[in-house]
XYZ file of N, CA and C in Angstrom:
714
model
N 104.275 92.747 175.536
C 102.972 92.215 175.124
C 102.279 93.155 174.149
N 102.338 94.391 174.510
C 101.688 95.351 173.581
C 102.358 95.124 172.582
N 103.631 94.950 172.099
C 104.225 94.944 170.697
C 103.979 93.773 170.032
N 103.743 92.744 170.824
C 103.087 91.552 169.787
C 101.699 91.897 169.700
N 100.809 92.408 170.619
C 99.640 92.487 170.038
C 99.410 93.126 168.843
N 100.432 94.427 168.482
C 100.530 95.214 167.075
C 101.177 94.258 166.422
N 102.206 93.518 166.579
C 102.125 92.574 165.254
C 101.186 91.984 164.809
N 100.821 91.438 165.806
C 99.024 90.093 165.618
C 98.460 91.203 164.670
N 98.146 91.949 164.952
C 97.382 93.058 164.386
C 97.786 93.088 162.779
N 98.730 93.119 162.710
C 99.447 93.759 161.528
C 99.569 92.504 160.578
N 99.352 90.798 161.169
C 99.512 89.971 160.260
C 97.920 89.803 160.096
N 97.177 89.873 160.969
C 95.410 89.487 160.526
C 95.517 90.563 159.647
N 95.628 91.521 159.396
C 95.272 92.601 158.522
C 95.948 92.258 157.223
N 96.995 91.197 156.959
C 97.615 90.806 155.584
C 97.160 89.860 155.227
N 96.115 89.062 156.415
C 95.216 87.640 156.016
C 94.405 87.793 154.869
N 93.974 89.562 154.671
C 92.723 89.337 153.765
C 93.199 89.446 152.332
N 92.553 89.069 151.239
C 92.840 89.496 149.756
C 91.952 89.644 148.876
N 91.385 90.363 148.362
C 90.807 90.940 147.714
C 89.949 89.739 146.323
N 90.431 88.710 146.768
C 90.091 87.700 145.920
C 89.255 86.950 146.464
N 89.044 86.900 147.899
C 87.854 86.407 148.784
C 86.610 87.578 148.909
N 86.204 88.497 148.221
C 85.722 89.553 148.261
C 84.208 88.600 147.621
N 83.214 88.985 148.195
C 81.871 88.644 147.600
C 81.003 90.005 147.605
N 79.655 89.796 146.343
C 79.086 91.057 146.767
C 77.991 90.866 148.319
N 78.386 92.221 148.929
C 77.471 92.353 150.023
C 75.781 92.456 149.672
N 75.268 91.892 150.694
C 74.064 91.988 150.813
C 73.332 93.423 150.709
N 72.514 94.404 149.882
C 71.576 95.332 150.456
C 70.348 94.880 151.496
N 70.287 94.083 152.106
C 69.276 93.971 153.223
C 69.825 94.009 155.094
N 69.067 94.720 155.883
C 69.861 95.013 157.187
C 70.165 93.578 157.480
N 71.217 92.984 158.240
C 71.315 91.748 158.792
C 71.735 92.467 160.291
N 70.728 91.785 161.288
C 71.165 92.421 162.627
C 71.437 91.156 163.542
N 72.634 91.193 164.045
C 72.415 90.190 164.761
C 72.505 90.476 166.494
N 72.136 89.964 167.774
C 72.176 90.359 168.940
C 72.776 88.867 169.531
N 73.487 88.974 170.446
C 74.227 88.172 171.122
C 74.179 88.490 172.661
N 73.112 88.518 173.662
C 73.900 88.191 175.223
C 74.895 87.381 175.429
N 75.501 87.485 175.898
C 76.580 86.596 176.244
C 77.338 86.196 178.000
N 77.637 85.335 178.706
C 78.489 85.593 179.824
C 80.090 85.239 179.447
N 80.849 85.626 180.784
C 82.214 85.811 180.693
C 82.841 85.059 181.546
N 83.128 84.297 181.796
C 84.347 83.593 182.893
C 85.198 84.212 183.277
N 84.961 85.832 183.623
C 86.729 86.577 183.805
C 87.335 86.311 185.018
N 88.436 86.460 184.577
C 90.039 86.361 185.648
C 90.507 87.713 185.204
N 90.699 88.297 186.516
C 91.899 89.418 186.438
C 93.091 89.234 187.212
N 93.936 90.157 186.316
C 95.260 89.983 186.610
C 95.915 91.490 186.535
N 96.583 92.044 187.220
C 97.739 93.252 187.261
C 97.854 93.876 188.631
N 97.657 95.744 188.490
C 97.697 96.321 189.517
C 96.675 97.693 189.857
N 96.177 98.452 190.604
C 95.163 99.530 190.802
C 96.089 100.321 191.663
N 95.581 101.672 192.117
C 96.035 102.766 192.664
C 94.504 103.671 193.212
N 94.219 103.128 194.322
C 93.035 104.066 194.557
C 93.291 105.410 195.277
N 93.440 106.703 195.244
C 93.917 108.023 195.963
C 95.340 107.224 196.454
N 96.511 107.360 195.301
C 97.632 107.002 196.106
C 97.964 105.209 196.502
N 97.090 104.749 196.788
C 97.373 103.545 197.338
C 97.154 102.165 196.649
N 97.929 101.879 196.297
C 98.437 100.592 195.390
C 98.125 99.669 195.904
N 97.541 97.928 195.249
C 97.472 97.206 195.658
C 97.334 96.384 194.210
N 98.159 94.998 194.430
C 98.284 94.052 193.202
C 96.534 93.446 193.185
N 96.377 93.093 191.912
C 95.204 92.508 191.733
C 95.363 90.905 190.784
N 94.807 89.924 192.028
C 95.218 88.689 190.919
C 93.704 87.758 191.444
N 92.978 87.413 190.404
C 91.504 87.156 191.140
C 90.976 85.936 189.821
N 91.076 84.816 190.257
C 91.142 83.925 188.995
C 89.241 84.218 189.241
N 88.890 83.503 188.265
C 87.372 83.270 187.418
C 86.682 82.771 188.568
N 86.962 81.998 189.098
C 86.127 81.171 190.271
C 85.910 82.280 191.905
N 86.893 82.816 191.497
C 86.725 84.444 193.220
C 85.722 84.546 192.463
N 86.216 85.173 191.497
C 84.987 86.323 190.682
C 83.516 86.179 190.772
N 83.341 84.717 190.417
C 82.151 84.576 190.363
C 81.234 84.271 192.016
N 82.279 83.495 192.664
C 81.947 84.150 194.208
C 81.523 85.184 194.377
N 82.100 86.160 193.934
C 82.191 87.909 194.727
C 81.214 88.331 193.784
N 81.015 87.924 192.733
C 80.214 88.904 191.554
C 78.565 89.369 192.107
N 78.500 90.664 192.453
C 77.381 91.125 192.770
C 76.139 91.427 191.691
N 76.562 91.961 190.322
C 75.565 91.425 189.568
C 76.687 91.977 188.213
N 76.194 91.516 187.218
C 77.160 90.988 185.970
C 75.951 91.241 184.251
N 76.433 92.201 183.793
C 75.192 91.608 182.414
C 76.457 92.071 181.513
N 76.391 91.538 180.100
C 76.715 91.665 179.038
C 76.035 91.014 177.957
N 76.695 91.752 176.818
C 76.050 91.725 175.125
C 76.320 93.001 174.056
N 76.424 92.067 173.347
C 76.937 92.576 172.019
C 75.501 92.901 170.674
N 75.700 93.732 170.046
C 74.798 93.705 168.560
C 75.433 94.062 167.492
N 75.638 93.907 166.348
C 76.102 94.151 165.141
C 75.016 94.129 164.178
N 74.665 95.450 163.451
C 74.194 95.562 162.325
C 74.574 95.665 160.984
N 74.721 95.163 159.896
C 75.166 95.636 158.300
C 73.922 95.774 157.339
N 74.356 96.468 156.606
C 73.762 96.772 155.907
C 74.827 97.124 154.323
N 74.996 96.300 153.436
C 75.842 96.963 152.018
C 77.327 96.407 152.619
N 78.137 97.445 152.238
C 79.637 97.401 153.038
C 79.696 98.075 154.713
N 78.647 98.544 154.742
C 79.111 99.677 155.916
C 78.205 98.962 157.317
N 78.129 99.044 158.440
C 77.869 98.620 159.463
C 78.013 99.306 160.688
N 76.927 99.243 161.869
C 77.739 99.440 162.931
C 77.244 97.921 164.125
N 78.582 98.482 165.122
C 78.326 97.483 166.598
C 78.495 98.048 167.642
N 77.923 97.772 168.943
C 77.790 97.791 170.216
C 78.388 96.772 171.113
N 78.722 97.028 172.101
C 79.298 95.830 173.139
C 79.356 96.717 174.411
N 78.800 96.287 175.275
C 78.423 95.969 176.245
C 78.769 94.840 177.404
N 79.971 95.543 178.475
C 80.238 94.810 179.780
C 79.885 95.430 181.494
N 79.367 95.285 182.160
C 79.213 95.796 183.562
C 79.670 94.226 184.824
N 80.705 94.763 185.118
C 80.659 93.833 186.398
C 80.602 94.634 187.878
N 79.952 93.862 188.435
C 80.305 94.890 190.221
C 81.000 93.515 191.391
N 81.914 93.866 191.298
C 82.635 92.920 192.375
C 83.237 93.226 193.129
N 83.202 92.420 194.486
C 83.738 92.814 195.346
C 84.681 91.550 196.079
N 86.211 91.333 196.447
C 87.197 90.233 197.360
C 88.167 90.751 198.199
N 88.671 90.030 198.995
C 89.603 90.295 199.596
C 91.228 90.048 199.090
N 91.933 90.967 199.305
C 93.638 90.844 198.723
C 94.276 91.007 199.944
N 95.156 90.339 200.417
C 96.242 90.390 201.508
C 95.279 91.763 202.458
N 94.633 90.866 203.301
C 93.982 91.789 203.898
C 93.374 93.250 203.994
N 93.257 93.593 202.766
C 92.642 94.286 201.578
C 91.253 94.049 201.053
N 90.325 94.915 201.642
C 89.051 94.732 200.574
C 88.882 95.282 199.328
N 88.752 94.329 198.062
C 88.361 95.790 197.257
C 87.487 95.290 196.157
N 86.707 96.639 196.219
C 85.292 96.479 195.418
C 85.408 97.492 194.402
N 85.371 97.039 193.416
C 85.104 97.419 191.851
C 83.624 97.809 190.928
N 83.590 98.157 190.769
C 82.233 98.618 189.845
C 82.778 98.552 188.366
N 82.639 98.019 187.166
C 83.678 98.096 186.343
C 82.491 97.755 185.247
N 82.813 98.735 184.068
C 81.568 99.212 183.029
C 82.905 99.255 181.584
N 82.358 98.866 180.506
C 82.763 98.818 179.677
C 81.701 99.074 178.568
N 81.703 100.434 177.629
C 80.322 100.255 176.750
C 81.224 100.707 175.703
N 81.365 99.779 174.398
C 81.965 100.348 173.037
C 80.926 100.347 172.187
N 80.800 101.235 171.109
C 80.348 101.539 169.908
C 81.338 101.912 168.950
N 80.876 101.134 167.861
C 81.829 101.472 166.809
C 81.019 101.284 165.282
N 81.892 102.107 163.638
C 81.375 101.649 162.988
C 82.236 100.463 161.820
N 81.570 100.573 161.143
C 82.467 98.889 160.324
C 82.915 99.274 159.054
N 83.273 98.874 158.834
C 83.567 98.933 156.739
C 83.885 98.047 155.936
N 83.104 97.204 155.517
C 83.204 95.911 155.030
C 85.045 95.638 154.003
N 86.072 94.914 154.514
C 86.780 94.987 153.474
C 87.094 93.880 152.162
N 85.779 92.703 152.706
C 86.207 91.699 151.614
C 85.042 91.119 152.708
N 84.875 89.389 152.056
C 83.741 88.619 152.543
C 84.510 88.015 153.893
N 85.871 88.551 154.224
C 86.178 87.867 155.184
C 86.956 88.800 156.363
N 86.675 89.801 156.230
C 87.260 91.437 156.726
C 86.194 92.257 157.437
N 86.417 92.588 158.080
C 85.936 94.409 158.103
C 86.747 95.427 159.189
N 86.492 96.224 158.293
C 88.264 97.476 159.513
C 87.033 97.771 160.444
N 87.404 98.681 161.963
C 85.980 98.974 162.447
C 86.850 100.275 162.886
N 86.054 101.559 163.409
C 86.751 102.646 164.247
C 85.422 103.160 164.994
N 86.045 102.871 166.375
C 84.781 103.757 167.374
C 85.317 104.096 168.606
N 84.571 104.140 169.566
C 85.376 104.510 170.993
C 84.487 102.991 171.905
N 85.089 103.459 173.434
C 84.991 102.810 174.561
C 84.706 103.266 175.601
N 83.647 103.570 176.305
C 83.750 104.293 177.430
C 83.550 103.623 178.901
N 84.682 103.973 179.354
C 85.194 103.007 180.680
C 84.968 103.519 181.832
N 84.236 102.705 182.927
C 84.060 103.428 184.042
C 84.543 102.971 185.073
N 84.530 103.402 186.658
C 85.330 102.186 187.674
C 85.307 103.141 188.834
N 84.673 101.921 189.719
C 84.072 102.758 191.035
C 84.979 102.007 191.868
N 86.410 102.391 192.665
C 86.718 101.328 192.935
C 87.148 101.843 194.540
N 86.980 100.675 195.322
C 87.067 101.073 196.821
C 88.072 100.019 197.224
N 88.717 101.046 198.609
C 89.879 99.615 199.249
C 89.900 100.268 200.942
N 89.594 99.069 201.079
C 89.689 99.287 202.653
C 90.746 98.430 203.155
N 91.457 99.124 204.047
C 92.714 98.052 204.599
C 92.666 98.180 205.716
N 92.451 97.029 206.028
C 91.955 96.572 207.531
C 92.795 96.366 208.591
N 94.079 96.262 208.560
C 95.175 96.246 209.023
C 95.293 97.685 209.871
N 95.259 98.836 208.816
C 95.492 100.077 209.272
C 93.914 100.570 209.744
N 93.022 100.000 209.300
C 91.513 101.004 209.439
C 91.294 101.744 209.234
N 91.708 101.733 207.198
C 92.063 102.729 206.432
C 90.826 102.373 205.616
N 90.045 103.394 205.001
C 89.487 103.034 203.562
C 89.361 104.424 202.582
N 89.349 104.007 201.211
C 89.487 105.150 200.413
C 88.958 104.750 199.189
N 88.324 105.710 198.384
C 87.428 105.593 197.419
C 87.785 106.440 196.353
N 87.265 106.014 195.115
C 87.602 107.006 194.067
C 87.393 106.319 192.800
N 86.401 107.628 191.923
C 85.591 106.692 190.557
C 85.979 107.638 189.451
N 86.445 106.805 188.233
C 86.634 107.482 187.162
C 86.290 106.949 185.794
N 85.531 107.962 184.943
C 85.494 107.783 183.677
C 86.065 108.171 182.453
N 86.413 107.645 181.502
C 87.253 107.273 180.479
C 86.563 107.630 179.148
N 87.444 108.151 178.143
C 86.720 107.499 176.252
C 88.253 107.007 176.081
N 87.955 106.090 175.831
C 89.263 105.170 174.545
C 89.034 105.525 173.329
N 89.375 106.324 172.091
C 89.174 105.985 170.694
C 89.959 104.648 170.310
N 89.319 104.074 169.543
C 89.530 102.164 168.973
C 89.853 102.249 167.628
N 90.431 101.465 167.029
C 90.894 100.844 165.743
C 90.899 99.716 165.907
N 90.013 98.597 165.035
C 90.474 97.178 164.998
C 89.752 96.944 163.863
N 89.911 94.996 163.613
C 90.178 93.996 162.646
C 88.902 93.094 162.687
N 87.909 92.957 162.539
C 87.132 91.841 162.413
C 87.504 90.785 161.045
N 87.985 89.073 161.900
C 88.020 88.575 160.934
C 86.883 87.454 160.846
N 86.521 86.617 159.863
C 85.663 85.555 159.531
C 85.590 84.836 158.692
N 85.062 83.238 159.022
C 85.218 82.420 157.521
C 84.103 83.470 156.779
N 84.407 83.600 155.506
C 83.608 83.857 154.512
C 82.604 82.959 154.269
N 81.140 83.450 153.497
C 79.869 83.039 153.023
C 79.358 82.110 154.667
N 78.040 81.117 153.891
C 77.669 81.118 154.986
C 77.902 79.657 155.377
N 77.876 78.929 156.753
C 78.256 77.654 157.330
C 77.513 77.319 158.417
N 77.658 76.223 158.865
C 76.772 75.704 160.214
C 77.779 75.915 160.920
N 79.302 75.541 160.830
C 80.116 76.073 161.706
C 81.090 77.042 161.400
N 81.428 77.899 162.384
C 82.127 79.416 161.461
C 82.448 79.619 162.965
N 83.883 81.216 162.416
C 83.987 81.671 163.339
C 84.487 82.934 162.969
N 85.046 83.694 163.951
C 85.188 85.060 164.203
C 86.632 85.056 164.711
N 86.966 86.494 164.887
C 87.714 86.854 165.177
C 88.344 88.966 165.438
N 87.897 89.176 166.430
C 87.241 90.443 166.868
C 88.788 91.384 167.610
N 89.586 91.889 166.715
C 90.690 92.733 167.336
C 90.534 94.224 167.748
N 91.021 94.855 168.645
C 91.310 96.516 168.419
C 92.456 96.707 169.348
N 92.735 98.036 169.025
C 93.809 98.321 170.047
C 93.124 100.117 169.805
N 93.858 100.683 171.184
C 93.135 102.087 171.072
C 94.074 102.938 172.539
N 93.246 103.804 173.282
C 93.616 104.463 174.046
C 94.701 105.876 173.566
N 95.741 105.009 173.233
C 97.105 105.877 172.658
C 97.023 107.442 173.294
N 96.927 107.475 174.250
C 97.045 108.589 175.608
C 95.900 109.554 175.811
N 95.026 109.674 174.815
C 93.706 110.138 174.801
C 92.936 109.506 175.889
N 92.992 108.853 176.544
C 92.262 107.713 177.549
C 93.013 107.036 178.365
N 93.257 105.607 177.760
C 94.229 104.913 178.506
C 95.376 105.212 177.884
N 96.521 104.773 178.218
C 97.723 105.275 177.721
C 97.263 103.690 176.896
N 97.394 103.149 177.006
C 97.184 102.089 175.799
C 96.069 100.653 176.556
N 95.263 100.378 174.997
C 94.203 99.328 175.454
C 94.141 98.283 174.488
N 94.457 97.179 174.634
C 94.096 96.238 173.241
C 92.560 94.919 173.718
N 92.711 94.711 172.520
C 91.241 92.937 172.840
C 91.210 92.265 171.637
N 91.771 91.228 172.140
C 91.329 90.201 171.267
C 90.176 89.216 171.918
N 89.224 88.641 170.856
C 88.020 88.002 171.120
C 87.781 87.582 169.976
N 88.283 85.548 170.224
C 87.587 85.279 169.205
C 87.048 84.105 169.457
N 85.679 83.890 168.332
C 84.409 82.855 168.896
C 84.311 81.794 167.718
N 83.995 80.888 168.255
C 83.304 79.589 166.989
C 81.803 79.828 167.240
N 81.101 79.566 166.495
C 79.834 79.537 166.714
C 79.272 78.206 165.737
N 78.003 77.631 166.299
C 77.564 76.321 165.405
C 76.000 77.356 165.409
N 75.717 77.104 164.117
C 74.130 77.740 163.671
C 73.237 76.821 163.634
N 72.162 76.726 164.502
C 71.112 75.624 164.499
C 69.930 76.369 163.603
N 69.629 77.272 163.414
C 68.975 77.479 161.965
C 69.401 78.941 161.374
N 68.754 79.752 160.449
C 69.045 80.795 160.190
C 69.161 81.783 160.893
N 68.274 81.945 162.249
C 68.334 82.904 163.283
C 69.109 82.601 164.400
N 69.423 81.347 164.573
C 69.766 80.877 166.421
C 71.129 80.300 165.912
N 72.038 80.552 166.704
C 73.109 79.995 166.906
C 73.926 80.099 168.422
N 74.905 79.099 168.656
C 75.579 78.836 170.151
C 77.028 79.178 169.413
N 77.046 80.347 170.678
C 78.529 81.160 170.289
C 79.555 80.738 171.900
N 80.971 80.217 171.385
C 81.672 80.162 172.797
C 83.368 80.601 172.170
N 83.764 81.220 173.091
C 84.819 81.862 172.888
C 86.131 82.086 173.490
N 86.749 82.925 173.584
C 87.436 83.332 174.604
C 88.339 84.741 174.626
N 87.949 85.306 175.685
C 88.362 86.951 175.306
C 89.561 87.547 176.105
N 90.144 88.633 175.772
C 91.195 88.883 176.416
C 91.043 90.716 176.171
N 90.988 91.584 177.832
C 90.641 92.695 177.450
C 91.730 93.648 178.595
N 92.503 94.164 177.797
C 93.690 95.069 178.526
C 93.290 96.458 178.640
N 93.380 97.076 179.920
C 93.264 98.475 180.148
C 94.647 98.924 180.784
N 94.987 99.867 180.403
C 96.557 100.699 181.125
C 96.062 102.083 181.386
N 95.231 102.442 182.378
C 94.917 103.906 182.397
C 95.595 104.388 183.416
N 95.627 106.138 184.031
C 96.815 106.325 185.066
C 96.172 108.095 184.791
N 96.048 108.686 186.386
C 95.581 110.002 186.324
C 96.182 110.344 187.601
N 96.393 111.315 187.415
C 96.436 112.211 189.178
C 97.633 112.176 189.557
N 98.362 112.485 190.704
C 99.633 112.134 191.402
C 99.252 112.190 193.044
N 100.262 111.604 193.278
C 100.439 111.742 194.884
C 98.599 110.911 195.401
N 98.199 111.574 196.251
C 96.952 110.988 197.064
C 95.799 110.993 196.082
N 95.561 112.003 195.094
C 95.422 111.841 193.867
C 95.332 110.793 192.569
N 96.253 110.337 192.873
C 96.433 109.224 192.044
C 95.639 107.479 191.791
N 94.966 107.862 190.959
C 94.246 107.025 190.283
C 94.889 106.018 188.923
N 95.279 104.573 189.164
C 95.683 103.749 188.298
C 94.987 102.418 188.031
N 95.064 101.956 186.731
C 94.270 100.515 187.011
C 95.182 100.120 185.639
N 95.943 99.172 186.254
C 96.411 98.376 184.863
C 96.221 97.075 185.036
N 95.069 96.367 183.922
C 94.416 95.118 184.633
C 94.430 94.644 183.414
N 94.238 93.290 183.178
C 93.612 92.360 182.102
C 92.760 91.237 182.741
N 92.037 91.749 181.409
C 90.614 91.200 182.054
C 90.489 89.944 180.968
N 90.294 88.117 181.482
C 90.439 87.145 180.500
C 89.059 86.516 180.838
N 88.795 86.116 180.136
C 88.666 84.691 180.123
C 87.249 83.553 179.274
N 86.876 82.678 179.421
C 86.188 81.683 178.368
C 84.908 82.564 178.151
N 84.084 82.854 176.942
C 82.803 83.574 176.636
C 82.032 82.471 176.298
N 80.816 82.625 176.386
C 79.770 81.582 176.015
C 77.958 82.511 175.984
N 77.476 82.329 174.838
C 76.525 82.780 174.377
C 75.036 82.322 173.557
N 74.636 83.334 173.077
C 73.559 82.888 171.849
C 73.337 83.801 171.217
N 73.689 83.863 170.074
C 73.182 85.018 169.218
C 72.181 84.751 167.943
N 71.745 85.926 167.983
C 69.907 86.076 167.318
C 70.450 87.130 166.427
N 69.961 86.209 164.940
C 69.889 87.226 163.513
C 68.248 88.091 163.308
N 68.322 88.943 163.030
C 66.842 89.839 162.238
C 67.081 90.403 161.076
């Protein structure tokens, strides 16, 4: 999967040409987007040593979800830009007689570089957090253990060029490369319909991979998860 995601990567990045290039605006365009997430996770964790599969479609989640905010902002200005994004979930379900509760924080910043009217490269980091507990009830065992992360990022923002009532996006990176996670990719991409110059209804669908891994033995801290699923929003221009 990781090697097609670097292809994906590698063909959006030959999408653009220099012939769709318009001049940029000198005025700030900011736009802010709250947004919610429909996530489903899928893989495996390691809390001090102790492993347990994680498979939790959208509908647990939102059962278990103890409280949930996200949102995004993007500013430009010329060619150059920056963005923010913003995820916190705290959840808590049961797995094969397994409790386990998650605290799970996602905050990226990055900056942009305009490469054409339908481009922009971006490079920033990610900083990942995860409070994660498992009690196994079987044994009348429980064990805890929280760790934080920086990912450095590289990705692809793509978009129809100029402006439309309906348009869309298309939001890549990949990062980690052992500095963090041993490897992290996301793709996220949205249609949006613009009901005037400021307001528009953004819906999407996202896909967000973490492979991180620390410690050994009782020690040992792992979370290799992907995190999916449908986005739906509103985002506000200034």
């Amino acid at each position: 999967m990781k090697r097609e995601v670097l292809l994906w990567a590698a063909v959006a990045a030959g999408a653009w040409t220099p012939a769709a290039a318009q001049a940029p605006s000198d005025e700030w365009d900011v736009l802010v987007a709250p947004y919610f997430m429909g996530a489903a996770m899928s893989g495996a964790t390691t809390v001090r040593g102790r492993a347990v599969d994680v498979d939790v479609s959208a509908s647990d989640i939102f059962s278990n979800l103890q409280f949930g905010a996200m949102g995004l902002v993007v500013a430009r200005k010329g060619s150059w830009g920056f963005g923010a994004d913003a995820i916190w979930m705290a959840l808590g379900t049961t797995v094969r007689n397994t409790n386990v509760d998650f605290n799970q924080g996602a905050f990226a910043a990055y900056a942009l570089r305009r490469l054409g009217s339908a481009a922009d490269l971006t490079l920033g980091m990610r900083v990942n957090t995860l409070q994660g507990n498992l009690e196994f009830k079987t044994i009348g065992v429980e064990v805890d253990q929280d760790k934080t992360w920086v990912d450095p990022l590289v990705g692809l923002i793509l978009r129809t060029p100029g402006e439309h009532r309906v348009h869309a996006r298309v939001y890549t990176e990949i990062g980690g490369f052992g500095a963090g996670s041993d490897f992290t990719w996301q793709i996220f991409p949205t249609v949006g319909y613009k009901f005037s110059d400021r307001f528009s209804l953004e819906v999407g669908y996202r896909w967000l991979d973490l492979d991180y891994s620390t410690g050994d033995g009782n020690e040992r801290f792992a979370y290799d998860v992907l995190t999916q699923g449908p986005v739906g929003g509103l985002a506000f221009r200034f």
